[in-house]
Coordinates of C-alpha atoms in Angstrom, one line a residue:
X140 CA 56.4 16.3 108.4
X141 CA 53.0 15.1 109.6
X142 CA 52.7 12.9 112.7
X143 CA 51.7 9.9 110.6
X144 CA 54.8 10.4 108.4
X145 CA 57.0 10.6 111.5
X146 CA 55.7 7.2 112.7
X147 CA 56.3 5.7 109.3
X148 CA 59.9 7.1 108.9
X149 CA 60.9 6.6 112.5
X150 CA 58.6 4.0 114.1
X151 CA 60.8 3.8 117.2
X152 CA 61.5 7.5 117.5
X153 CA 64.7 9.6 116.8
X154 CA 66.4 9.0 120.2
X155 CA 67.3 5.4 120.2
X156 CA 68.9 3.8 123.4
X157 CA 71.2 1.9 121.1
X158 CA 72.7 5.2 119.9
X159 CA 73.3 6.8 123.4
X160 CA 76.6 8.6 123.6
X161 CA 76.7 10.4 126.9
X162 CA 75.5 13.5 128.8
X163 CA 76.1 17.2 128.6
X164 CA 79.0 18.2 130.9
X165 CA 79.6 21.8 129.8
X166 CA 77.6 24.4 127.9
X167 CA 78.7 27.6 126.1
X168 CA 76.9 29.8 123.5
X169 CA 78.6 27.9 120.6
X170 CA 79.3 24.4 121.9
X171 CA 78.4 21.7 124.3
X172 CA 80.9 19.4 126.1
X173 CA 79.9 15.8 126.5
X174 CA 81.1 13.0 128.7
X175 CA 81.4 10.2 126.2
X176 CA 80.6 6.8 127.6
X177 CA 81.3 4.9 124.4
X178 CA 84.4 6.7 123.1
X179 CA 86.8 4.0 124.5
X180 CA 85.3 1.2 122.5
X181 CA 87.7 -0.1 119.8
X182 CA 85.2 0.5 117.0
X183 CA 81.7 1.9 116.5
X184 CA 78.4 0.0 116.5
X185 CA 76.1 -1.0 113.7
X186 CA 72.4 -0.2 113.9
X187 CA 69.7 -0.6 111.2
X188 CA 72.3 -1.4 108.6
X189 CA 74.5 1.6 109.2
X190 CA 77.7 2.2 111.2
X191 CA 77.7 4.7 114.0
X192 CA 81.0 5.9 115.6
X193 CA 79.4 6.5 119.0
X194 CA 81.7 9.4 119.6
X195 CA 83.8 10.2 116.5
X196 CA 84.8 13.5 115.1
X197 CA 82.3 14.6 112.4
X198 CA 79.4 12.6 113.7
X199 CA 76.0 14.2 113.9
X200 CA 74.2 14.1 117.3
X201 CA 70.9 15.0 118.9
X202 CA 70.7 16.6 122.3
X203 CA 67.6 16.5 124.5
X204 CA 66.7 20.1 124.9
X205 CA 64.1 21.9 127.1
X206 CA 61.8 22.8 124.2
X207 CA 63.1 20.8 121.2
X208 CA 65.9 18.5 120.2
X209 CA 69.2 20.2 119.4
X210 CA 71.2 19.1 116.3
X211 CA 75.0 19.2 116.6
X212 CA 78.2 17.8 115.3
X213 CA 81.2 16.4 117.2
X214 CA 84.2 18.6 116.4
X215 CA 86.8 17.4 119.0
X216 CA 87.5 14.4 121.2
X217 CA 90.0 14.3 124.1
X218 CA 90.7 12.7 127.4
X219 CA 91.5 14.3 130.7
X220 CA 95.2 14.8 131.6
X221 CA 95.5 12.0 134.1
X222 CA 94.4 9.4 131.5
X223 CA 96.2 10.9 128.5
X224 CA 99.4 8.9 129.3
X225 CA 97.4 5.7 129.4
X226 CA 96.7 5.8 125.7
X227 CA 99.7 4.1 124.1
X228 CA 100.3 2.1 120.9
X229 CA 99.1 -1.0 122.8
X230 CA 95.7 0.6 123.7
X231 CA 92.9 -1.8 122.6
X232 CA 89.9 0.0 124.0
X233 CA 88.4 0.7 127.4
X234 CA 84.8 1.3 128.1
X235 CA 85.7 3.1 131.3
X236 CA 87.8 5.7 129.5
X237 CA 86.9 9.2 130.7
X238 CA 86.6 11.0 127.3
X239 CA 85.4 14.5 126.6
X240 CA 83.7 15.6 123.4
X241 CA 83.1 19.0 122.0
X242 CA 79.8 19.4 120.0
X243 CA 79.3 22.3 117.6
X244 CA 75.6 23.5 117.8
X245 CA 73.9 23.6 114.4
X246 CA 70.2 24.0 114.9
X247 CA 67.1 22.7 116.6
X248 CA 64.5 20.1 115.7
X249 CA 60.8 20.4 116.4
X250 CA 59.6 17.3 118.2
X251 CA 56.1 17.4 116.6
X252 CA 57.0 17.9 112.9
X253 CA 60.8 17.3 112.9
X254 CA 61.3 20.6 111.1
X255 CA 64.9 21.7 111.4
X256 CA 65.9 25.3 111.8
X257 CA 69.2 27.0 112.3
X258 CA 69.9 28.5 115.7
X259 CA 69.1 27.3 119.2
X260 CA 65.8 28.2 120.8
X261 CA 66.8 27.0 124.3
X262 CA 70.1 25.6 125.4
X263 CA 70.4 22.2 127.1
X264 CA 71.1 21.7 130.8
X265 CA 73.9 19.9 132.4
X266 CA 73.1 16.1 132.4
X267 CA 70.9 16.2 129.3
X268 CA 71.3 13.0 127.3
X269 CA 73.0 13.0 123.9
X270 CA 72.4 10.5 121.1
X271 CA 73.9 9.8 117.7
X272 CA 71.5 11.1 115.0
X273 CA 70.0 8.3 112.8
X274 CA 71.4 8.3 109.3
X275 CA 67.9 8.4 107.8
X276 CA 67.2 11.6 109.7
X277 CA 70.4 13.3 108.4
X278 CA 69.5 12.2 104.9
X279 CA 66.1 13.9 105.2
X280 CA 67.6 17.2 106.3
X281 CA 67.2 19.0 102.9
X282 CA 63.4 18.4 103.2
X283 CA 63.2 18.9 107.0
X284 CA 64.8 22.3 106.7
X285 CA 61.9 23.5 104.5
X286 CA 58.7 25.1 105.6
X287 CA 56.1 22.3 105.8
X288 CA 58.6 19.6 106.6
X289 CA 59.6 16.5 104.7
X290 CA 57.3 15.8 101.7
X291 CA 57.9 13.8 98.6
X292 CA 58.5 16.3 95.8
X293 CA 57.6 15.2 92.2
X294 CA 61.1 16.3 91.1
X295 CA 64.1 15.6 93.2
X296 CA 67.8 15.0 92.5
X297 CA 69.4 12.0 94.2
X298 CA 72.9 13.2 95.0
X299 CA 74.4 10.8 97.4
X300 CA 74.2 9.0 100.8
X301 CA 75.1 9.6 104.4
X302 CA 76.6 6.2 104.7
X303 CA 76.4 2.9 102.8
X304 CA 72.9 2.1 104.0
X305 CA 70.2 2.2 101.4
X306 CA 67.8 4.3 103.5
X307 CA 70.3 7.1 103.9
X308 CA 70.0 8.5 100.3
X309 CA 70.0 12.3 100.1
X310 CA 67.7 13.9 97.6
X311 CA 67.5 17.6 96.9
X312 CA 64.8 19.6 95.1
X313 CA 66.2 21.6 92.1
X314 CA 64.7 24.8 93.6
X315 CA 67.1 24.4 96.6
X316 CA 70.0 23.4 94.5
X317 CA 69.8 25.9 91.6
X318 CA 67.2 28.4 92.8
X319 CA 69.8 30.9 94.1
X320 CA 72.6 29.7 91.9
X321 CA 75.1 26.9 92.7
X322 CA 78.9 26.4 92.9
X323 CA 80.7 23.1 92.9
X324 CA 84.2 23.6 94.4
X325 CA 87.1 21.3 95.2
X326 CA 90.7 20.7 94.7
X327 CA 92.0 18.3 91.9
X328 CA 91.1 14.7 92.7
X329 CA 88.4 15.7 95.2
X330 CA 85.5 14.5 93.0
X331 CA 84.2 17.8 91.6
X332 CA 83.8 16.5 88.1
X333 CA 82.0 13.4 89.3
X334 CA 79.6 15.6 91.2
X335 CA 78.9 17.7 88.1
X336 CA 78.3 14.6 86.1
X337 CA 76.0 13.2 88.8
X338 CA 73.9 16.4 88.9
X339 CA 73.6 16.3 85.1
X340 CA 72.5 12.7 85.1
X341 CA 69.8 13.4 87.7
X342 CA 68.5 16.4 85.8
X343 CA 68.3 14.4 82.5
X344 CA 65.7 12.2 84.2
X345 CA 63.4 15.1 84.3
X346 CA 62.3 17.8 81.8
X347 CA 65.3 19.9 82.7
X348 CA 67.0 22.5 80.5
X349 CA 70.8 22.6 80.9
X350 CA 73.5 24.2 78.9
X351 CA 77.0 22.9 79.8
X352 CA 80.0 25.0 78.8
X353 CA 82.6 22.2 78.7
X354 CA 86.1 23.8 78.9
X355 CA 88.1 20.5 78.6
X356 CA 85.8 18.1 76.7
X357 CA 85.6 15.6 79.6
X358 CA 81.8 15.4 79.5
X359 CA 81.6 14.3 75.9
X360 CA 80.3 10.8 76.8
X361 CA 76.7 12.0 77.6
X362 CA 74.5 10.6 75.0
X363 CA 70.8 10.1 74.3
X364 CA 67.9 11.6 72.4
X365 CA 67.8 14.5 74.8
X366 CA 71.4 15.5 74.4
X367 CA 72.9 17.8 71.8
X368 CA 76.7 18.4 71.4
X369 CA 78.3 21.5 69.8
X370 CA 82.0 22.2 69.5
X371 CA 83.9 25.3 68.6
X372 CA 87.3 25.0 66.9
X373 CA 89.0 21.6 66.5
X374 CA 89.0 19.6 69.8
X375 CA 91.3 16.7 70.2
X376 CA 88.3 14.4 70.8
X377 CA 84.7 15.1 69.9
X378 CA 81.5 13.5 71.1
X379 CA 79.5 11.3 68.8
X380 CA 77.3 13.3 66.5
X381 CA 78.9 16.6 67.7
X382 CA 78.1 19.6 65.5
X383 CA 80.8 22.0 64.4
X384 CA 79.5 25.4 65.3
X385 CA 80.5 29.1 65.0
X386 CA 80.3 32.3 66.9
X387 CA 80.1 35.0 64.3
X388 CA 81.6 38.5 64.9
X389 CA 78.1 39.9 65.0
X390 CA 77.8 38.4 68.5
X391 CA 80.7 40.5 69.7
X392 CA 80.3 44.0 71.3
X393 CA 82.7 46.9 70.9
X394 CA 84.1 46.0 74.4
X395 CA 84.9 42.5 73.1
X396 CA 86.9 43.9 70.2
X397 CA 88.7 46.3 72.6
X398 CA 89.6 43.3 74.7
X399 CA 90.8 41.4 71.6
X400 CA 92.9 44.1 70.0
X401 CA 94.1 45.8 73.1
X402 CA 94.7 49.4 71.8
X403 CA 97.5 51.2 73.6
X404 CA 98.4 54.8 74.2
X405 CA 96.4 58.0 73.3
X406 CA 96.2 57.3 69.6
X407 CA 95.3 53.7 69.0
X408 CA 92.2 53.7 71.1
X409 CA 90.4 56.7 69.5
X410 CA 91.4 55.5 66.0
X411 CA 90.1 52.0 66.7
X412 CA 86.8 53.4 68.0
X413 CA 86.5 55.8 65.1
X414 CA 87.2 53.0 62.6
X415 CA 84.5 50.8 64.2
X416 CA 82.0 53.6 64.0
X417 CA 82.8 54.2 60.3
X418 CA 82.4 50.5 59.5
X419 CA 79.0 50.5 61.2
X420 CA 78.0 53.3 58.8
X421 CA 79.4 51.2 55.9
X422 CA 77.2 48.3 57.0
X423 CA 74.1 50.5 57.4
X424 CA 74.7 52.5 54.2
X425 CA 76.7 50.2 51.9
X426 CA 76.4 52.7 49.0
X427 CA 78.8 54.9 50.9
X428 CA 81.5 52.2 50.9
X429 CA 81.9 50.5 47.5
X430 CA 85.2 49.0 48.7
X431 CA 83.7 47.8 52.0
X432 CA 85.1 50.7 54.0
X433 CA 84.6 54.5 54.2
X434 CA 87.2 56.3 52.2
X435 CA 88.3 59.5 53.9
X436 CA 91.8 60.5 52.6
X437 CA 91.2 63.7 50.7
X438 CA 87.5 62.8 50.3
X439 CA 84.4 64.9 50.7
X440 CA 82.5 64.9 54.0
X441 CA 79.2 65.8 52.6
X442 CA 77.6 62.4 51.9
X443 CA 78.9 61.0 55.2
X444 CA 77.7 63.9 57.3
X445 CA 74.3 63.8 55.6
X446 CA 73.9 60.1 56.3
X447 CA 74.8 60.5 59.9
X448 CA 72.0 63.1 60.2
X449 CA 69.3 60.7 59.0
X450 CA 66.7 59.6 61.6
X451 CA 67.9 56.6 63.5
X452 CA 71.3 56.4 62.0
X453 CA 73.2 58.1 64.8
X454 CA 71.7 55.6 67.4
X455 CA 72.9 52.7 65.2
X456 CA 76.4 54.1 64.9
X457 CA 76.7 54.5 68.7
X458 CA 75.1 51.1 69.4
X459 CA 78.0 48.8 70.8
X460 CA 76.2 45.7 69.4
X461 CA 75.8 47.1 65.8
X462 CA 77.4 44.8 63.3
X463 CA 80.3 45.7 61.1
X464 CA 82.8 44.0 58.8
X465 CA 85.8 43.3 61.1
X466 CA 87.9 42.2 58.1
X467 CA 87.9 45.8 56.9
X468 CA 89.2 47.2 60.2
X469 CA 92.8 47.7 59.2
X470 CA 91.9 49.5 56.0
X471 CA 89.5 51.7 57.9
X472 CA 92.0 52.6 60.6
X473 CA 94.3 53.8 57.8
X474 CA 91.4 56.0 56.5
X475 CA 90.9 57.5 60.0
X476 CA 94.5 58.7 60.2
X477 CA 93.8 61.9 58.2
X478 CA 93.9 65.6 58.9
X479 CA 90.4 66.8 59.9
X480 CA 89.8 69.7 57.6
X481 CA 91.4 69.4 54.2
X482 CA 95.1 69.7 55.1
X483 CA 96.8 67.8 52.2
X484 CA 100.1 67.7 50.7
X485 CA 100.2 71.5 50.5
X486 CA 100.1 72.7 54.0
X487 CA 97.9 75.7 54.7
X488 CA 95.2 74.8 52.2
X489 CA 92.1 74.3 54.3
X490 CA 88.7 73.0 53.1
X491 CA 86.2 72.2 55.8
X492 CA 84.0 70.2 53.4
X493 CA 86.8 67.6 52.9
X494 CA 89.1 65.4 55.0
X495 CA 92.7 66.1 54.5
X496 CA 95.6 63.9 53.6
X497 CA 97.3 61.3 55.8
X498 CA 98.5 62.9 59.1
X499 CA 101.2 60.4 60.0
X500 CA 99.4 58.8 62.9
X501 CA 99.1 55.5 61.1
X502 CA 102.7 54.8 62.1
X503 CA 101.6 54.9 65.8
X504 CA 99.0 52.3 65.0
X505 CA 101.3 49.7 63.4
X506 CA 101.4 47.6 66.6
X507 CA 97.6 47.7 66.7
X508 CA 97.4 46.7 63.1
X509 CA 99.8 43.8 63.7
X510 CA 97.7 42.5 66.5
X511 CA 94.4 42.8 64.5
X512 CA 95.9 40.8 61.7
X513 CA 97.3 38.3 64.2
X514 CA 93.8 37.8 65.8
X515 CA 91.9 37.6 62.5
X516 CA 94.3 34.9 61.2
X517 CA 94.8 33.0 64.5
X518 CA 93.5 29.4 64.6
X519 CA 92.1 30.1 68.0
X520 CA 89.5 32.4 66.4
X521 CA 88.8 30.2 63.4
X522 CA 85.3 29.6 64.8
X523 CA 84.7 33.4 64.7
X524 CA 86.4 34.8 61.7
X525 CA 86.6 31.7 59.4
X526 CA 83.3 30.0 60.3
X527 CA 82.5 29.0 56.7
X528 CA 78.7 29.1 57.2
X529 CA 78.7 26.8 60.2
X530 CA 75.5 27.0 62.3
X531 CA 75.9 29.6 65.0
X532 CA 75.8 29.0 68.8
X533 CA 73.1 31.7 69.0
X534 CA 70.8 29.8 66.7
X535 CA 71.5 26.6 68.5
X536 CA 70.6 28.1 71.9
X537 CA 67.4 29.6 70.4
X538 CA 66.4 26.2 69.0
X539 CA 67.3 24.4 72.3
X540 CA 65.1 26.8 74.3
X541 CA 62.0 25.8 72.2
X542 CA 62.6 22.1 71.6
X543 CA 62.4 19.0 73.9
X544 CA 66.1 18.6 74.3
X545 CA 67.4 18.6 77.9
X546 CA 71.2 19.1 77.6
X547 CA 73.1 21.3 75.2
X548 CA 76.8 20.8 75.6
X549 CA 79.1 23.5 74.1
X550 CA 82.7 22.2 74.0
X551 CA 85.4 24.9 74.1
X552 CA 88.4 22.4 74.3
X553 CA 89.2 23.2 70.7
X554 CA 89.6 26.9 71.4
X555 CA 93.1 27.9 72.4
X556 CA 94.1 30.3 75.1
X557 CA 96.0 32.4 72.6
X558 CA 94.9 36.0 72.6
X559 CA 92.6 35.1 75.5
X560 CA 90.3 33.5 73.0
X561 CA 88.7 31.0 75.3
X562 CA 87.9 33.5 78.0
X563 CA 86.4 36.0 75.5
X564 CA 84.4 33.4 73.6
X565 CA 82.9 32.0 76.9
X566 CA 82.0 35.6 78.0
X567 CA 80.3 36.2 74.6
X568 CA 78.2 33.0 75.1
X569 CA 77.3 34.1 78.6
X570 CA 76.1 37.5 77.2
X571 CA 74.0 35.7 74.5
X572 CA 72.3 33.7 77.2
X573 CA 71.6 36.8 79.3
X574 CA 70.2 38.6 76.3
X575 CA 67.8 35.7 75.5
X576 CA 66.8 35.5 79.2
X577 CA 65.9 39.2 79.2
X578 CA 63.8 38.6 76.1
X579 CA 61.8 36.0 78.1
X580 CA 63.1 32.9 76.3
X581 CA 63.5 30.9 79.6
X582 CA 60.4 32.0 81.5
X583 CA 58.4 28.9 80.7
X584 CA 61.3 26.4 81.0
X585 CA 64.0 27.7 83.5
X586 CA 67.5 27.2 82.2
X587 CA 70.6 26.3 84.2
X588 CA 74.0 27.1 82.6
X589 CA 76.8 24.9 84.0
X590 CA 80.3 26.5 83.6
X591 CA 83.1 24.1 84.0
X592 CA 86.5 25.4 85.1
X593 CA 84.8 28.7 85.9
X594 CA 87.9 30.3 87.4
X595 CA 89.3 30.6 83.8
X596 CA 86.3 32.8 82.7
X597 CA 85.1 34.9 85.6
X598 CA 86.5 38.2 87.0
X599 CA 89.0 38.8 84.2
X600 CA 90.1 42.2 83.0
X601 CA 91.7 42.5 79.6
X602 CA 93.3 45.4 77.8
X603 CA 95.3 48.4 78.9
X604 CA 94.2 50.8 81.7
X605 CA 92.8 53.3 79.2
X606 CA 90.7 50.7 77.3
X607 CA 90.2 47.9 79.8
X608 CA 87.4 45.4 79.2
X609 CA 85.8 43.3 82.0
X610 CA 84.5 39.8 81.2
X611 CA 81.5 40.0 83.5
X612 CA 78.7 38.2 81.6
X613 CA 78.4 35.4 84.1
X614 CA 78.7 37.8 87.0
X615 CA 75.7 39.7 85.7
X616 CA 73.8 36.4 85.3
X617 CA 74.6 35.6 88.9
X618 CA 73.2 39.0 90.0
X619 CA 70.1 39.3 87.9
X620 CA 69.5 36.1 86.0
X621 CA 67.1 34.5 88.5
X622 CA 64.3 36.8 87.7
X623 CA 64.5 35.8 84.0
X624 CA 64.6 32.1 84.7
X625 CA 68.3 31.8 84.1
X626 CA 70.6 30.4 86.9
X627 CA 74.2 29.5 86.8
X628 CA 76.1 26.5 88.3
X629 CA 79.9 27.1 88.5
X630 CA 82.4 24.3 88.8
X631 CA 85.9 25.3 89.9
X632 CA 89.1 24.0 91.6
X633 CA 90.3 27.5 92.4
X634 CA 87.7 29.4 94.4
X635 CA 90.2 32.1 95.1
X636 CA 90.3 33.1 91.4
X637 CA 86.5 33.7 91.4
X638 CA 85.5 37.1 92.6
X639 CA 83.8 37.3 96.0
X640 CA 81.0 39.2 94.3
X641 CA 80.2 36.2 92.3
X642 CA 80.6 33.6 95.0
X643 CA 78.5 35.6 97.4
X644 CA 75.6 35.3 94.9
X645 CA 75.8 31.5 95.1
X646 CA 73.0 30.3 97.3
X647 CA 74.3 26.7 97.4
X648 CA 77.9 25.5 97.6
X649 CA 78.9 21.9 97.1
X650 CA 82.4 21.9 98.6
X651 CA 84.8 19.0 98.1
X652 CA 88.2 18.7 99.7
X653 CA 90.0 22.1 99.8
X654 CA 93.6 22.0 100.9
X655 CA 94.5 25.6 100.1
X656 CA 93.9 27.9 103.0
X657 CA 93.1 30.8 100.8
X658 CA 90.4 28.8 99.0
X659 CA 88.8 27.9 102.4
X660 CA 88.9 31.5 103.5
X661 CA 87.1 32.6 100.3
X662 CA 84.4 30.0 100.9
X663 CA 84.0 31.1 104.5
X664 CA 83.6 34.8 103.5
X665 CA 81.2 33.9 100.7
X666 CA 78.9 31.8 102.8
X667 CA 77.9 33.1 106.2
X668 CA 76.4 29.7 107.2
X669 CA 79.8 28.1 107.6
X670 CA 82.3 29.0 110.3
X671 CA 85.8 27.8 111.0
X672 CA 84.6 24.8 113.0
X673 CA 82.7 23.6 109.9
X674 CA 85.4 24.5 107.4
X675 CA 88.0 22.6 109.4
X676 CA 86.6 19.4 107.9
X677 CA 87.1 20.5 104.3
X678 CA 90.8 19.5 103.9
X679 CA 90.1 16.0 105.2
X680 CA 87.1 15.1 103.0
X681 CA 87.5 11.8 101.1
X682 CA 87.4 11.7 97.3
X683 CA 83.7 12.0 96.3
X684 CA 82.7 13.4 99.7
X685 CA 81.3 16.9 99.8
X686 CA 79.8 19.4 102.2
X687 CA 76.6 21.1 101.1
X688 CA 76.3 24.6 102.4
X689 CA 74.2 27.6 101.6
X690 CA 71.2 29.8 102.1
X691 CA 68.8 26.9 101.7
X692 CA 71.1 24.6 103.7
X693 CA 71.6 26.6 106.9
X694 CA 73.0 23.4 108.5
X695 CA 76.0 22.1 106.6
X696 CA 75.7 18.5 105.5
X697 CA 78.5 16.1 104.5
X698 CA 77.5 13.4 102.0
X699 CA 79.1 10.8 99.8
X700 CA 78.2 11.7 96.2
X701 CA 77.0 8.7 94.3
X702 CA 79.2 7.6 91.4
X703 CA 77.8 8.8 88.1
X704 CA 77.0 6.2 85.4
X705 CA 78.5 8.5 82.7
X706 CA 81.9 9.3 84.1
X707 CA 84.0 12.4 83.1
X708 CA 86.9 11.6 80.8
X709 CA 89.5 13.3 82.9
X710 CA 92.1 10.6 83.1
X711 CA 95.8 11.5 82.5
X712 CA 98.2 9.8 80.1
X713 CA 98.5 6.0 80.4
X714 CA 102.2 5.7 81.0
X715 CA 102.2 2.0 81.9
X716 CA 100.4 1.2 78.7
X717 CA 102.3 3.6 76.4
X718 CA 105.8 3.2 77.9
X719 CA 105.7 -0.5 78.5
X720 CA 107.6 -3.1 76.5
X721 CA 106.2 -3.6 72.9

């Protein structure tokens, strides 16, 4: 911030006599003790339209340092033992109360530019004065922590406020929010969905590119010329003008089918892989499969082996993304259960140019066949195997990448959890996005993919030990998507169910109330910028209040997220209305 800007923002300076709290009484490497002269007042004070606690837990303070100002936060208030018994239920305030405060040191503030950096360049001395930090200064922290100080960016997202004062609005540049990926975390009722809706609203005011994977359908009220809604399956409620879409089997890899069909034992896995390879050949060389599958029982190998030797064919057959007709899979598995070299009904007759008769292994594949038939006919996969020429998600993403739309919402609420359908379909969509990013589709217009209820989709392992498939598309996006212009924003109420490898890639965490100790521990380990003193505030955050933590926010900030205009439709049943008297 330039000197002229400092005079404009803070014409009377940062350290206001009206906000004086006390003086430094003890100093350690991590904290400063303060004699609080105002802690005994019955309430705080109002200054420039905002309320200041003048010595309340959670309040930001400024300490006069030797080389710069030191930014801190009050983490504890207590009185000395002789006066402790004097505080009873009749206590109405006493300005002479001998109170002690503990201040967690966060960073230092350059007096010339007001640039804020983590760490302390020089510790204060005993007797140095301590003041409450102006709300406007705390609101500018996202800009003041940047090189070059606070400037007015052309694109900024207004997230919330420090208090109810108008001048305390907190705005964040999208580079700081999404540049290193983002996660929105919080227990049920903490305001996580409202924060997600607020961020979407702010992005829609600019030429943003967002894809929202809506697991529950609660964001269906977003409307406008820049919004497109797709839905898979049959959701209970759909958005206005929502388009029924499909995810054809051609978008699935071999690992997806292994996760779907879960082959078991030493027979089912090899037979399933062999059947998939044969069906790929049937797709590439349809003249070899007049019935749609490759016949092998007592059939000649000559034509098949010759086709496999043709240039380029072998690479297609071994390509896990090569398409095949999954509806022929059961028939092809039966054809794979043959003797390798001509053993037929009459044992001992061997003809290496032919496959033999059925070898009896098909009986070991009956459970696999039953599962394949169950998956192919399941309503959960109607958008995959019974799409009826509906437009595909892949085509919609490609169109969205090149048009002027700003939000593409993909609703998965109509996809059941049966056969792990929702997890697998979400993972396939994530892999489609990663493939398009690697092709350079998002270089000109960076894309942010927002994954709601992310704990349902990340870090899952499906299948048996022999043929286990990992749903890791979004984990790979978190690790390498940035260089392709693709970043991810995860929203979850169960951080402990998201792998630490994914959370550690999140440069920015917006953390609402977390009451579960394991959730808080995961957040602490994932983000080195927060310690136990800062995380101690997380269980007590009010609904809608959130702490912003991360690589680009080395000093944790607590703000009140502004209420979105388009609210998520996450209300429960209306018992009073439905159960009341007719």
